[in-house]
PDB file of C-alpha atoms in Angstrom:
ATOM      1  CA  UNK A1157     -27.220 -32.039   5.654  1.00 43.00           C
ATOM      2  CA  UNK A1158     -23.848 -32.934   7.364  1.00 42.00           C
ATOM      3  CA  UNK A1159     -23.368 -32.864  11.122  1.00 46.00           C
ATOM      4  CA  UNK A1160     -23.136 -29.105  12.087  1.00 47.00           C
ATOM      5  CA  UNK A1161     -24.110 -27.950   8.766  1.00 45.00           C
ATOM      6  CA  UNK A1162     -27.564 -25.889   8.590  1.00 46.00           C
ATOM      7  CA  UNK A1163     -29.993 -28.390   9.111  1.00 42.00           C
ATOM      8  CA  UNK A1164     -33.144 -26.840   8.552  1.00 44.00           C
ATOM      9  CA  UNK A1165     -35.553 -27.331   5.558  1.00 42.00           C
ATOM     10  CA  UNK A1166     -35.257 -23.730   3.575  1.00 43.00           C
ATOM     11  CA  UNK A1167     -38.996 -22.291   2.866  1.00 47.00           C
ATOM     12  CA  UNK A1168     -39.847 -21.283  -0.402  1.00 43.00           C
ATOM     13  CA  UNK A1169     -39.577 -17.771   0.969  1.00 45.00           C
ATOM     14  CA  UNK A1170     -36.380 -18.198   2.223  1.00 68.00           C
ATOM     15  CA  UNK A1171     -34.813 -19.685  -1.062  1.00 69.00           C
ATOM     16  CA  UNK A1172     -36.248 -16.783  -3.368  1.00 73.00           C
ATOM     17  CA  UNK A1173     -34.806 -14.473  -0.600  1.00 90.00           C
ATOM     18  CA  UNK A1174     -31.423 -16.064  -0.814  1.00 95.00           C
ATOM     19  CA  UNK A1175     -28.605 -15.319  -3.610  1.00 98.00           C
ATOM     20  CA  UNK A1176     -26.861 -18.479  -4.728  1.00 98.00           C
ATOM     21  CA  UNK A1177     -22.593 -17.657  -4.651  1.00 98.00           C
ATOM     22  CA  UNK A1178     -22.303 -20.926  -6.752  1.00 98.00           C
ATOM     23  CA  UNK A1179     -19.033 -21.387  -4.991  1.00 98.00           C
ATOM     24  CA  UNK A1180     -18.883 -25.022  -4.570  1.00 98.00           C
ATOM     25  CA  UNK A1181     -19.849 -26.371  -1.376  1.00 98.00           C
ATOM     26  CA  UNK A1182     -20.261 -22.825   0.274  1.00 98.00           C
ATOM     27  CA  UNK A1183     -23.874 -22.445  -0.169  1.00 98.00           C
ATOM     28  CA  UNK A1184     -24.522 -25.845   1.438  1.00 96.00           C
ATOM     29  CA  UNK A1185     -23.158 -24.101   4.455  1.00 97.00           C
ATOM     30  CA  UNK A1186     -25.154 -21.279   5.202  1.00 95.00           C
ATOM     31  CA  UNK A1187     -28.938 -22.448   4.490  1.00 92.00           C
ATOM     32  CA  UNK A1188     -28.809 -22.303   0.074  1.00 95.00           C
ATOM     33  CA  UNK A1189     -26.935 -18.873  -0.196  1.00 97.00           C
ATOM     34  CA  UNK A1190     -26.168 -15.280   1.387  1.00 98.00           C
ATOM     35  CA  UNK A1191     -29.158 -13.225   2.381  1.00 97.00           C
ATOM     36  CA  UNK A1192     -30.212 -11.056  -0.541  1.00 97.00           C
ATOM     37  CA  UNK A1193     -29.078  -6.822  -0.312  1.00 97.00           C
ATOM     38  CA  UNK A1194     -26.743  -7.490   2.274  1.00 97.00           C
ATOM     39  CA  UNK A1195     -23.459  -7.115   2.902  1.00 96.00           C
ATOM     40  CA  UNK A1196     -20.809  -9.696   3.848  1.00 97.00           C
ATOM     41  CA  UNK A1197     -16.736  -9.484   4.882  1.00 95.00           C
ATOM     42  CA  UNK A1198     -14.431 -11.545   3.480  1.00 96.00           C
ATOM     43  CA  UNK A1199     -11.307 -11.374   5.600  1.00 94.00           C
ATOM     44  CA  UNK A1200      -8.047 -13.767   5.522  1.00 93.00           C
ATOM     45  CA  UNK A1201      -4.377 -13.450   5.785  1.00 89.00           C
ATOM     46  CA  UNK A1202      -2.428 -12.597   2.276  1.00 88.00           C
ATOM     47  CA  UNK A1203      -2.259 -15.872   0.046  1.00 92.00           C
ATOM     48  CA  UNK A1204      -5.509 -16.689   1.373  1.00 95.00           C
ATOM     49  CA  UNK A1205      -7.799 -16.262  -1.829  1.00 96.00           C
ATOM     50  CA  UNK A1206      -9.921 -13.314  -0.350  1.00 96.00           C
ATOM     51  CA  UNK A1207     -10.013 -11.678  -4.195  1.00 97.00           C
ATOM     52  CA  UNK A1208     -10.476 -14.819  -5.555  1.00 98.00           C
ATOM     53  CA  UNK A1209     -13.698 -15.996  -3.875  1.00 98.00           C
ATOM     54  CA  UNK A1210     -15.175 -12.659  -4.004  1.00 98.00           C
ATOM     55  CA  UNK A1211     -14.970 -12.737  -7.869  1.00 98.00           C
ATOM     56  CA  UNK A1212     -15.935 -16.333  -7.721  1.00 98.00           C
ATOM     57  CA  UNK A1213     -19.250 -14.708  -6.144  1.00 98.00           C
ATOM     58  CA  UNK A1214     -19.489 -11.532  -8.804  1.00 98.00           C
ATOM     59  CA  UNK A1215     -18.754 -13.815 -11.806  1.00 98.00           C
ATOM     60  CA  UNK A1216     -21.114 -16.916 -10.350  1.00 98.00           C
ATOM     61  CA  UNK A1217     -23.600 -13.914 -10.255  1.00 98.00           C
ATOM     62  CA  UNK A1218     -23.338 -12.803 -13.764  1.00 98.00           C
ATOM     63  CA  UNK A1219     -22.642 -16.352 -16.280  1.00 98.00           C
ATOM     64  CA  UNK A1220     -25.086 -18.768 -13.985  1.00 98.00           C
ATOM     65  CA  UNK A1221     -27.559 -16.194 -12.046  1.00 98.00           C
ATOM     66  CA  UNK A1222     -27.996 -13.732 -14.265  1.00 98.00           C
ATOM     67  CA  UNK A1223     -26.920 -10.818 -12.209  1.00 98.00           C
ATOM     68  CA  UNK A1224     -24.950  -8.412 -13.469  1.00 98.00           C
ATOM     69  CA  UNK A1225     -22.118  -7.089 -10.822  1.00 98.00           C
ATOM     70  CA  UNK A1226     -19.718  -4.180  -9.960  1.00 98.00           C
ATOM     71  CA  UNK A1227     -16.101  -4.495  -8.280  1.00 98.00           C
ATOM     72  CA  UNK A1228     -14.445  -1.726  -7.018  1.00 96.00           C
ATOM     73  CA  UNK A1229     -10.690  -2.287  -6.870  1.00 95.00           C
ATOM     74  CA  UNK A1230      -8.778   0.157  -4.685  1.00 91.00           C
ATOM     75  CA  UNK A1231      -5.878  -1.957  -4.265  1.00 89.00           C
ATOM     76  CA  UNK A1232      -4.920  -3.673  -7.819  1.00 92.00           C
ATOM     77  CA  UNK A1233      -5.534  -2.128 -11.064  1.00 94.00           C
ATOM     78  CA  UNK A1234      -8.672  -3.877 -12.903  1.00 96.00           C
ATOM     79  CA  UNK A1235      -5.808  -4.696 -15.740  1.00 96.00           C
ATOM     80  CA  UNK A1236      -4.631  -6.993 -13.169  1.00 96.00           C
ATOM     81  CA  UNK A1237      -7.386  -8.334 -11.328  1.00 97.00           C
ATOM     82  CA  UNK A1238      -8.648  -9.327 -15.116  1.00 98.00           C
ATOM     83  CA  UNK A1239      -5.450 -11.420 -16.171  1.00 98.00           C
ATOM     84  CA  UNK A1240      -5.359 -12.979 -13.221  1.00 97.00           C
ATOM     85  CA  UNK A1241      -8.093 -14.697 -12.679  1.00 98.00           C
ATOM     86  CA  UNK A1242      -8.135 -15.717 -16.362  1.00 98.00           C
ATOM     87  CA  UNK A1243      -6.460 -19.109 -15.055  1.00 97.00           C
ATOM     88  CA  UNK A1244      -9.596 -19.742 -13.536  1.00 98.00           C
ATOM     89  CA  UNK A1245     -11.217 -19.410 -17.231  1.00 98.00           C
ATOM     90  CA  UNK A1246     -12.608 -16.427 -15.726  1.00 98.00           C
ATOM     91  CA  UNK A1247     -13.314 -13.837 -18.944  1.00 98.00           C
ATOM     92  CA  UNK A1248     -13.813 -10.752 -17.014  1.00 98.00           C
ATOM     93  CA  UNK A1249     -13.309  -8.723 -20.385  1.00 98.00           C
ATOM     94  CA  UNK A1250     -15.805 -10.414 -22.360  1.00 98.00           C
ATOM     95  CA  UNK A1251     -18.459  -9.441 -19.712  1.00 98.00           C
ATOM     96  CA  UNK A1252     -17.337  -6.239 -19.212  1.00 98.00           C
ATOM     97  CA  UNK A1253     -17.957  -5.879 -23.390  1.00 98.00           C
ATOM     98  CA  UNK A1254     -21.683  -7.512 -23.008  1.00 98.00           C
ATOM     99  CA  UNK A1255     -22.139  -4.949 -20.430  1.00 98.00           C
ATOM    100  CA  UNK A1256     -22.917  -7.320 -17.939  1.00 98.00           C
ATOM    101  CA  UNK A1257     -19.818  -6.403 -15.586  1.00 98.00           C
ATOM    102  CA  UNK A1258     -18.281  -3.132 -14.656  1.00 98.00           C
ATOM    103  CA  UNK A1259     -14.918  -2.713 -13.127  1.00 98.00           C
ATOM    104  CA  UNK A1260     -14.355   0.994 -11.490  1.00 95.00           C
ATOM    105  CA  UNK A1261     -10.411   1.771 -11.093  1.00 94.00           C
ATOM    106  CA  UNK A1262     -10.581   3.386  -7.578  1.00 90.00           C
ATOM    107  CA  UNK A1263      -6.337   2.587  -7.786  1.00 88.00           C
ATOM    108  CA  UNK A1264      -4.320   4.054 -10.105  1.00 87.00           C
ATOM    109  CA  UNK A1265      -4.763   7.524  -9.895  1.00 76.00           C
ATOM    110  CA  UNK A1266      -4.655   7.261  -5.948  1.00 77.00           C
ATOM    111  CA  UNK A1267      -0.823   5.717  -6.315  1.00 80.00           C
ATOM    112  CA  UNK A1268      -0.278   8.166  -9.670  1.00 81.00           C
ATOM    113  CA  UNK A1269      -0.515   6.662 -12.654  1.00 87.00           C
ATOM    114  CA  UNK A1270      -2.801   7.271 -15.457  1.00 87.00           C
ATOM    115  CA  UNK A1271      -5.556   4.642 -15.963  1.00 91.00           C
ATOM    116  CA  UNK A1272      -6.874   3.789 -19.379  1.00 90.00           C
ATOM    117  CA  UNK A1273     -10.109   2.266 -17.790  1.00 94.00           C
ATOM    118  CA  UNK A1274     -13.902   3.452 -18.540  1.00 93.00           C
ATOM    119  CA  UNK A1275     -14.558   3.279 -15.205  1.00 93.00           C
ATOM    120  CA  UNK A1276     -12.322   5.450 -12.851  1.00 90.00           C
ATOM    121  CA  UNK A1277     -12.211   7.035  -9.392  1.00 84.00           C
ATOM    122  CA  UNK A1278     -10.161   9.966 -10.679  1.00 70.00           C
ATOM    123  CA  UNK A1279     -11.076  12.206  -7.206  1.00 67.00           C
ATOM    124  CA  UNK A1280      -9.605  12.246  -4.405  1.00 60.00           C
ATOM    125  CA  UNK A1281     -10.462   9.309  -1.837  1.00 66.00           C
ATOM    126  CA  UNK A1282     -13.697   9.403  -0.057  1.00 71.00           C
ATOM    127  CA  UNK A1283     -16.450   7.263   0.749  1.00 81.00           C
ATOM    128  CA  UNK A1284     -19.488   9.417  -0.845  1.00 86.00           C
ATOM    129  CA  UNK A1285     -17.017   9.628  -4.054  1.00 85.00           C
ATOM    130  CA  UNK A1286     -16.917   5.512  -4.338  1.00 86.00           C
ATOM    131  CA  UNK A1287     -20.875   5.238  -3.400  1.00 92.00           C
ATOM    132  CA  UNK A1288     -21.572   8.550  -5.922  1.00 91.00           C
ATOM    133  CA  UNK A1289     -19.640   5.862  -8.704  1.00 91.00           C
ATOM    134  CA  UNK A1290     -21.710   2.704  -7.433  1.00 95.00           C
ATOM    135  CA  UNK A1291     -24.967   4.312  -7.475  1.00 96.00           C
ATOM    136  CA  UNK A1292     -24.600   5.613 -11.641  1.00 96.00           C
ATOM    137  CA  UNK A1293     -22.988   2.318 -12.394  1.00 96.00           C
ATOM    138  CA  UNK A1294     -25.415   0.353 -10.640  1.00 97.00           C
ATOM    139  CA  UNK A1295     -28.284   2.014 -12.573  1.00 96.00           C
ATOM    140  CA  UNK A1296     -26.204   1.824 -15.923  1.00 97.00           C
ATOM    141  CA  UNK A1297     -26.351  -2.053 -15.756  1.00 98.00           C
ATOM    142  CA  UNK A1298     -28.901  -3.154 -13.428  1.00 98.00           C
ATOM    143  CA  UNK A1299     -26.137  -4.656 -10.999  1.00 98.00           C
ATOM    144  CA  UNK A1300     -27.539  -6.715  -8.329  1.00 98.00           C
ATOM    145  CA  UNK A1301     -24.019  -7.945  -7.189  1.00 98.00           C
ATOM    146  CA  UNK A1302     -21.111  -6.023  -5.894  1.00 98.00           C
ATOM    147  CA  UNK A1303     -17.188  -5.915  -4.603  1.00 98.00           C
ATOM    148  CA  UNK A1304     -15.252  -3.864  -3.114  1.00 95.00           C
ATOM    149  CA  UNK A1305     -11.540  -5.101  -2.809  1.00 95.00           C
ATOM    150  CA  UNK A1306     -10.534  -3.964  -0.517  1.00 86.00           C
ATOM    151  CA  UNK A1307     -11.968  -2.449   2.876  1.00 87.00           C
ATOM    152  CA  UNK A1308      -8.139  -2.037   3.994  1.00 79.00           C
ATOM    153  CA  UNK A1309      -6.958   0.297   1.572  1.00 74.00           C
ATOM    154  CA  UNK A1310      -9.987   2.349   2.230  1.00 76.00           C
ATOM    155  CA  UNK A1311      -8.942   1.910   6.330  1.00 71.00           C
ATOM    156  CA  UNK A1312      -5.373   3.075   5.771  1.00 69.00           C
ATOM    157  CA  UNK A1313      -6.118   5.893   4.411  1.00 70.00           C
ATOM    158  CA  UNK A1314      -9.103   7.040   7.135  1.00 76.00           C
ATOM    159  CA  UNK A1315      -6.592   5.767  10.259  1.00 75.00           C
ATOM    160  CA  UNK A1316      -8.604   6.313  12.800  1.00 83.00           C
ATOM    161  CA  UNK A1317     -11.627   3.435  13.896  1.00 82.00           C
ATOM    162  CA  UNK A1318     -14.219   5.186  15.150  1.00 88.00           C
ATOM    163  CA  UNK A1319     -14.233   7.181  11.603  1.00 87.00           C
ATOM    164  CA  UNK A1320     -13.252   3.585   9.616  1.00 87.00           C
ATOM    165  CA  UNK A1321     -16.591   2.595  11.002  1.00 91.00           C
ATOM    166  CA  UNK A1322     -18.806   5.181  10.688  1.00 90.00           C
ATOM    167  CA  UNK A1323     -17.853   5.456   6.803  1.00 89.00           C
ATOM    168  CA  UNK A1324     -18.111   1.300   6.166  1.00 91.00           C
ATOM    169  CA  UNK A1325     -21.501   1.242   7.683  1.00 92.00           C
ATOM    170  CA  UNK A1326     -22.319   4.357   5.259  1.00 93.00           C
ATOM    171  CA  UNK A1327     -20.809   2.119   2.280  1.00 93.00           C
ATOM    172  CA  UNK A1328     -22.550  -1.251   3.704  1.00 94.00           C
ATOM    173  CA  UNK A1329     -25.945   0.264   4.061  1.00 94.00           C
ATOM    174  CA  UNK A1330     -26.298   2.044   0.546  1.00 95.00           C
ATOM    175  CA  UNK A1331     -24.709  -0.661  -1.241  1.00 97.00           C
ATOM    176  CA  UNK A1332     -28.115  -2.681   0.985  1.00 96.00           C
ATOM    177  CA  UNK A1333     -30.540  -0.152   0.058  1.00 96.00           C
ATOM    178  CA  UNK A1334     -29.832   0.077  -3.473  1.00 97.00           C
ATOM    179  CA  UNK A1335     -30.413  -3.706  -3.959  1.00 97.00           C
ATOM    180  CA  UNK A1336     -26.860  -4.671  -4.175  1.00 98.00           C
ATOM    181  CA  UNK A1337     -25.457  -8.179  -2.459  1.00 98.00           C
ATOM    182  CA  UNK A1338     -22.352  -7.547  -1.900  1.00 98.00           C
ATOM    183  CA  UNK A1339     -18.657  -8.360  -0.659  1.00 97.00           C
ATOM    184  CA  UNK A1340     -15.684  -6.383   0.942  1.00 94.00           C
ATOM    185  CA  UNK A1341     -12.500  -7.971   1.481  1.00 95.00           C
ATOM    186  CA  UNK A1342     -10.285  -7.043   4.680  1.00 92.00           C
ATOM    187  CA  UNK A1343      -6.731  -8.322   5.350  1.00 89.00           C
ATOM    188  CA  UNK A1344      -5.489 -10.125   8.378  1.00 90.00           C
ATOM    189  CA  UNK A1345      -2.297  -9.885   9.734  1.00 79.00           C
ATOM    190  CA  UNK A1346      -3.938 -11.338  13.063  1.00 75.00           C
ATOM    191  CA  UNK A1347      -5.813 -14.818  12.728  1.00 76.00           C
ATOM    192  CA  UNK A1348      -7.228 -14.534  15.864  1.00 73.00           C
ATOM    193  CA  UNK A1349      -9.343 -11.471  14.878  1.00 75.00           C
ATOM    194  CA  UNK A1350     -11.969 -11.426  12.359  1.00 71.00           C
ATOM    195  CA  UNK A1351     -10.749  -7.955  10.893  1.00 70.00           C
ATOM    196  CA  UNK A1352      -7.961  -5.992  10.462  1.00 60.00           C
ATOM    197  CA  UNK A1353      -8.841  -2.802  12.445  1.00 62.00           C
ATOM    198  CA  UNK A1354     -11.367  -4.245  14.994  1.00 66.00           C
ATOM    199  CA  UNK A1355     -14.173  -2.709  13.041  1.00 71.00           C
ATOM    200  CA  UNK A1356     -15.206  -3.841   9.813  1.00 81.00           C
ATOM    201  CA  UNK A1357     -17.030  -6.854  10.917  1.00 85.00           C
ATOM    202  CA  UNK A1358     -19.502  -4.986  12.403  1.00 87.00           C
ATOM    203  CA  UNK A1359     -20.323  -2.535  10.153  1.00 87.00           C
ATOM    204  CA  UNK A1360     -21.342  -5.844   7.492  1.00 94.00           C
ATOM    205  CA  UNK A1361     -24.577  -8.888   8.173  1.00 94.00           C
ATOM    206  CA  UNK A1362     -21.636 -11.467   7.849  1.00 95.00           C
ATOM    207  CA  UNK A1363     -18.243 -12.190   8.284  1.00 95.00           C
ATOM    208  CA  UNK A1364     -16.144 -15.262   6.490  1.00 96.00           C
ATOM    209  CA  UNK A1365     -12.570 -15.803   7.288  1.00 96.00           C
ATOM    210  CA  UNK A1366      -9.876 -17.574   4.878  1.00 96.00           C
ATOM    211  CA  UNK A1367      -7.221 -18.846   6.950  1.00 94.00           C
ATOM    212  CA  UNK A1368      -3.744 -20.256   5.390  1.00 93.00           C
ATOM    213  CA  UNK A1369      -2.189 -21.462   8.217  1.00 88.00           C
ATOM    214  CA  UNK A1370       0.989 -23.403   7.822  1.00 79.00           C
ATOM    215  CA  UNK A1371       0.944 -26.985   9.552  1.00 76.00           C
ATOM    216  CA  UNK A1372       4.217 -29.124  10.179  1.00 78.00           C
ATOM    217  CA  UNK A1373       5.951 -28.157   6.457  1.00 84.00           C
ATOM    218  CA  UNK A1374       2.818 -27.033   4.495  1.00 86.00           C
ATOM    219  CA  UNK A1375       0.345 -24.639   4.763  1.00 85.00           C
ATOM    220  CA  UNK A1376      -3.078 -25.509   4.723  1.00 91.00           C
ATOM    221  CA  UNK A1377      -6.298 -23.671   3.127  1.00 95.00           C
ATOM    222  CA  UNK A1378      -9.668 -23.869   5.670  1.00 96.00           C
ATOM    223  CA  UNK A1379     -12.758 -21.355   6.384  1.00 96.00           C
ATOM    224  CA  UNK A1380     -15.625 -20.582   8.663  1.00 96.00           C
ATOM    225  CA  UNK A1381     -18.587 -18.679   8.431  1.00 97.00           C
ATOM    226  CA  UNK A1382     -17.934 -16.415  11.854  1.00 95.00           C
ATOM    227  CA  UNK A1383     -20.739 -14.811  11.799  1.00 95.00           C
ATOM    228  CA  UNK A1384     -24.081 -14.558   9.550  1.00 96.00           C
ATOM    229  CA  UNK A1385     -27.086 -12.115  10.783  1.00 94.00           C
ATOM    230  CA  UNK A1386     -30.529 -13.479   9.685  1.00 93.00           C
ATOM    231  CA  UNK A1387     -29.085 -17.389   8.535  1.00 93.00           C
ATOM    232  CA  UNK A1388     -28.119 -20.466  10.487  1.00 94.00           C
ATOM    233  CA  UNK A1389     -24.733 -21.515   9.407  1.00 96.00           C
ATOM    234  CA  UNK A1390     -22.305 -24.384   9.677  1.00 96.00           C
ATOM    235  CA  UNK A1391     -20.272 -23.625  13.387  1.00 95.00           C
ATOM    236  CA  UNK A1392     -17.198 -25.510  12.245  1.00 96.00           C
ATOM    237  CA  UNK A1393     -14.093 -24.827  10.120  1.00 95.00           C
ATOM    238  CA  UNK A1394     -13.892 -26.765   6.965  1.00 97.00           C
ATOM    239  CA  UNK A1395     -11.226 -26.883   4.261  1.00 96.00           C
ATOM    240  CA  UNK A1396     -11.226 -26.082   0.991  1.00 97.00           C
ATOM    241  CA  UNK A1397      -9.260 -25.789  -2.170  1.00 97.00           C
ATOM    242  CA  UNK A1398      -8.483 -23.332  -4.835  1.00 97.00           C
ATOM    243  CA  UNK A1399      -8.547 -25.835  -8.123  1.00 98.00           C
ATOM    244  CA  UNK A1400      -8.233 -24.654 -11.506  1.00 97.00           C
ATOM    245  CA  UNK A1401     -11.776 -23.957 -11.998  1.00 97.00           C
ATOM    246  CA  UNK A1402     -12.010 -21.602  -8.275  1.00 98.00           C
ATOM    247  CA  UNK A1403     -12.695 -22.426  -5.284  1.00 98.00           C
ATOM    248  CA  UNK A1404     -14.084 -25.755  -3.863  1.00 98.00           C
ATOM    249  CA  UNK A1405     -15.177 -25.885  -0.271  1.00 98.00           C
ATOM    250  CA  UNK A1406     -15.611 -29.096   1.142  1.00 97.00           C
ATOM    251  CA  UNK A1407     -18.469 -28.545   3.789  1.00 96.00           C
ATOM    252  CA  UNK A1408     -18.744 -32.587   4.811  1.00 93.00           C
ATOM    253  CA  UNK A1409     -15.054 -32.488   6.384  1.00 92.00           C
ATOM    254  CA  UNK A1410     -13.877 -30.529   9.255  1.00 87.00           C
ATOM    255  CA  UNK A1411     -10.589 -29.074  10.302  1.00 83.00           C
ATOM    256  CA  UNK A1412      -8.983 -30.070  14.058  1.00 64.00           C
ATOM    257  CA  UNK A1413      -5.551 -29.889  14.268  1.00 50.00           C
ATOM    258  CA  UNK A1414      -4.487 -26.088  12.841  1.00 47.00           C
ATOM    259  CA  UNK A1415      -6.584 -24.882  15.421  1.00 43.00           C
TER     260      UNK A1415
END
């Protein structure tokens, strides 16, 4: 292992109890994977890739693991989220037909539009309605994998913290006890802070931040496992890519100068 990287030897304990996200160079840096039935923030500025390397995770899970997953979209409509990551190669259709991947519309009918989708949130918002929606589709396909994009929306709409975090540490902890590994993404409009209303970092057994921070006359792509409950991880910030195939994190190269 690299310099600051997690250096110890992983048990064979440890490995079955880890879930690969067969994001390239990610795993490296936090000991072979993310802790299994737990929940993790992703959190970065707009442009960052937060959507992106969650479904890197949900779609890793499903075509190389063998885990079937769940995203929740509450900000863009799954018609959306589908064509764009196709120019990853990304068939999110095709798995939702093998019944391997479900994709619950918690948007459209919350901005007022209809939704043609299978899956949909047609109540008004609340937590127990999105974990009432989980739970049935989690038994439906034997999901081990889950995303909810994004904790913001969700935020918004409760306003006030203390209530923001009692109702994310609901969500957290059943997605946990119903066997589900699982990612929420959280916009930043503040780098300096892990999450967007103080909270949400807390209420989840890790926290990764995406930063897109613009150096000289180009804006540059870097991340850093800022927390991980459980797991030695790689302290530094390393840099990383978003290629045509996903996300590549280089974990042997560090990042000085943004910072």
């Amino acid at each position: 292992m690299f310099d600051g990287a997690v250096s110890e030897e992983i048990s064979m304990e440890d490995e079955t109890n880890r879930v690969k996200t067969g994001i390239p160079g990610f795993d490296e840096l936090c000991g072979g994977g993310l802790i299994r039935d737990r929940t993790y923030l992703i959190s970065g500025t707009s442009g960052a890739g937060k959507t992106n390397f969650s479904i890197q995770f949900i779609y890793n899970g499903i075509t190389k693991y063998g885990e079937n997953g769940i995203i929740v979209a509450t900000e863009e409509r799954p018609e959306q989220i589908r064509e764009n990551v196709l120019k990853f190669g990304w068939d999110l259709q095709a798995l939702e037909d093998e019944n391997k991947l479900v994709i619950i519309d918690a948007c459209s009918t919350k901005i007022g539009i209809p939704s043609q989708e299978k899956y949909v949130d047609v109540r008004p918002f609340d937590i127990r309605s999105m974990m009432d929606q989980i739970i049935a589709t989690q038994e439906e396909i034997n999901a081990k994998r889950a995303l909810v994009d994004s904790t913001t929306s969700v935020s918004f709409y409760l306003q006030d913290p203390a209530k923001i975090r009692i109702e994310l540490l609901k969500l957290s902890t059943t997605l946990e006890v119903i066997g589900l590994t699982s990612m929420m993404t959280c916009e930043l409009i503040d780098e300096s802070k892990p999450s967007r209303f103080g909270v949400e970092n807390f209420v989840t057994d890790g926290t990764i931040v995406l930063y897109y921070k613009r150096h000289e006359n180009v804006r540059m792509r870097s991340m850093e496992i800022y927390k991980m409950r459980g797991s030695d991880h790689s302290k530094k910030i390393h840099p990383y890519d978003i290629t045509p195939d996903g996300f590549v994190i280089h974990p042997h190269e560090e990042v000085y100068s943004m910072f």
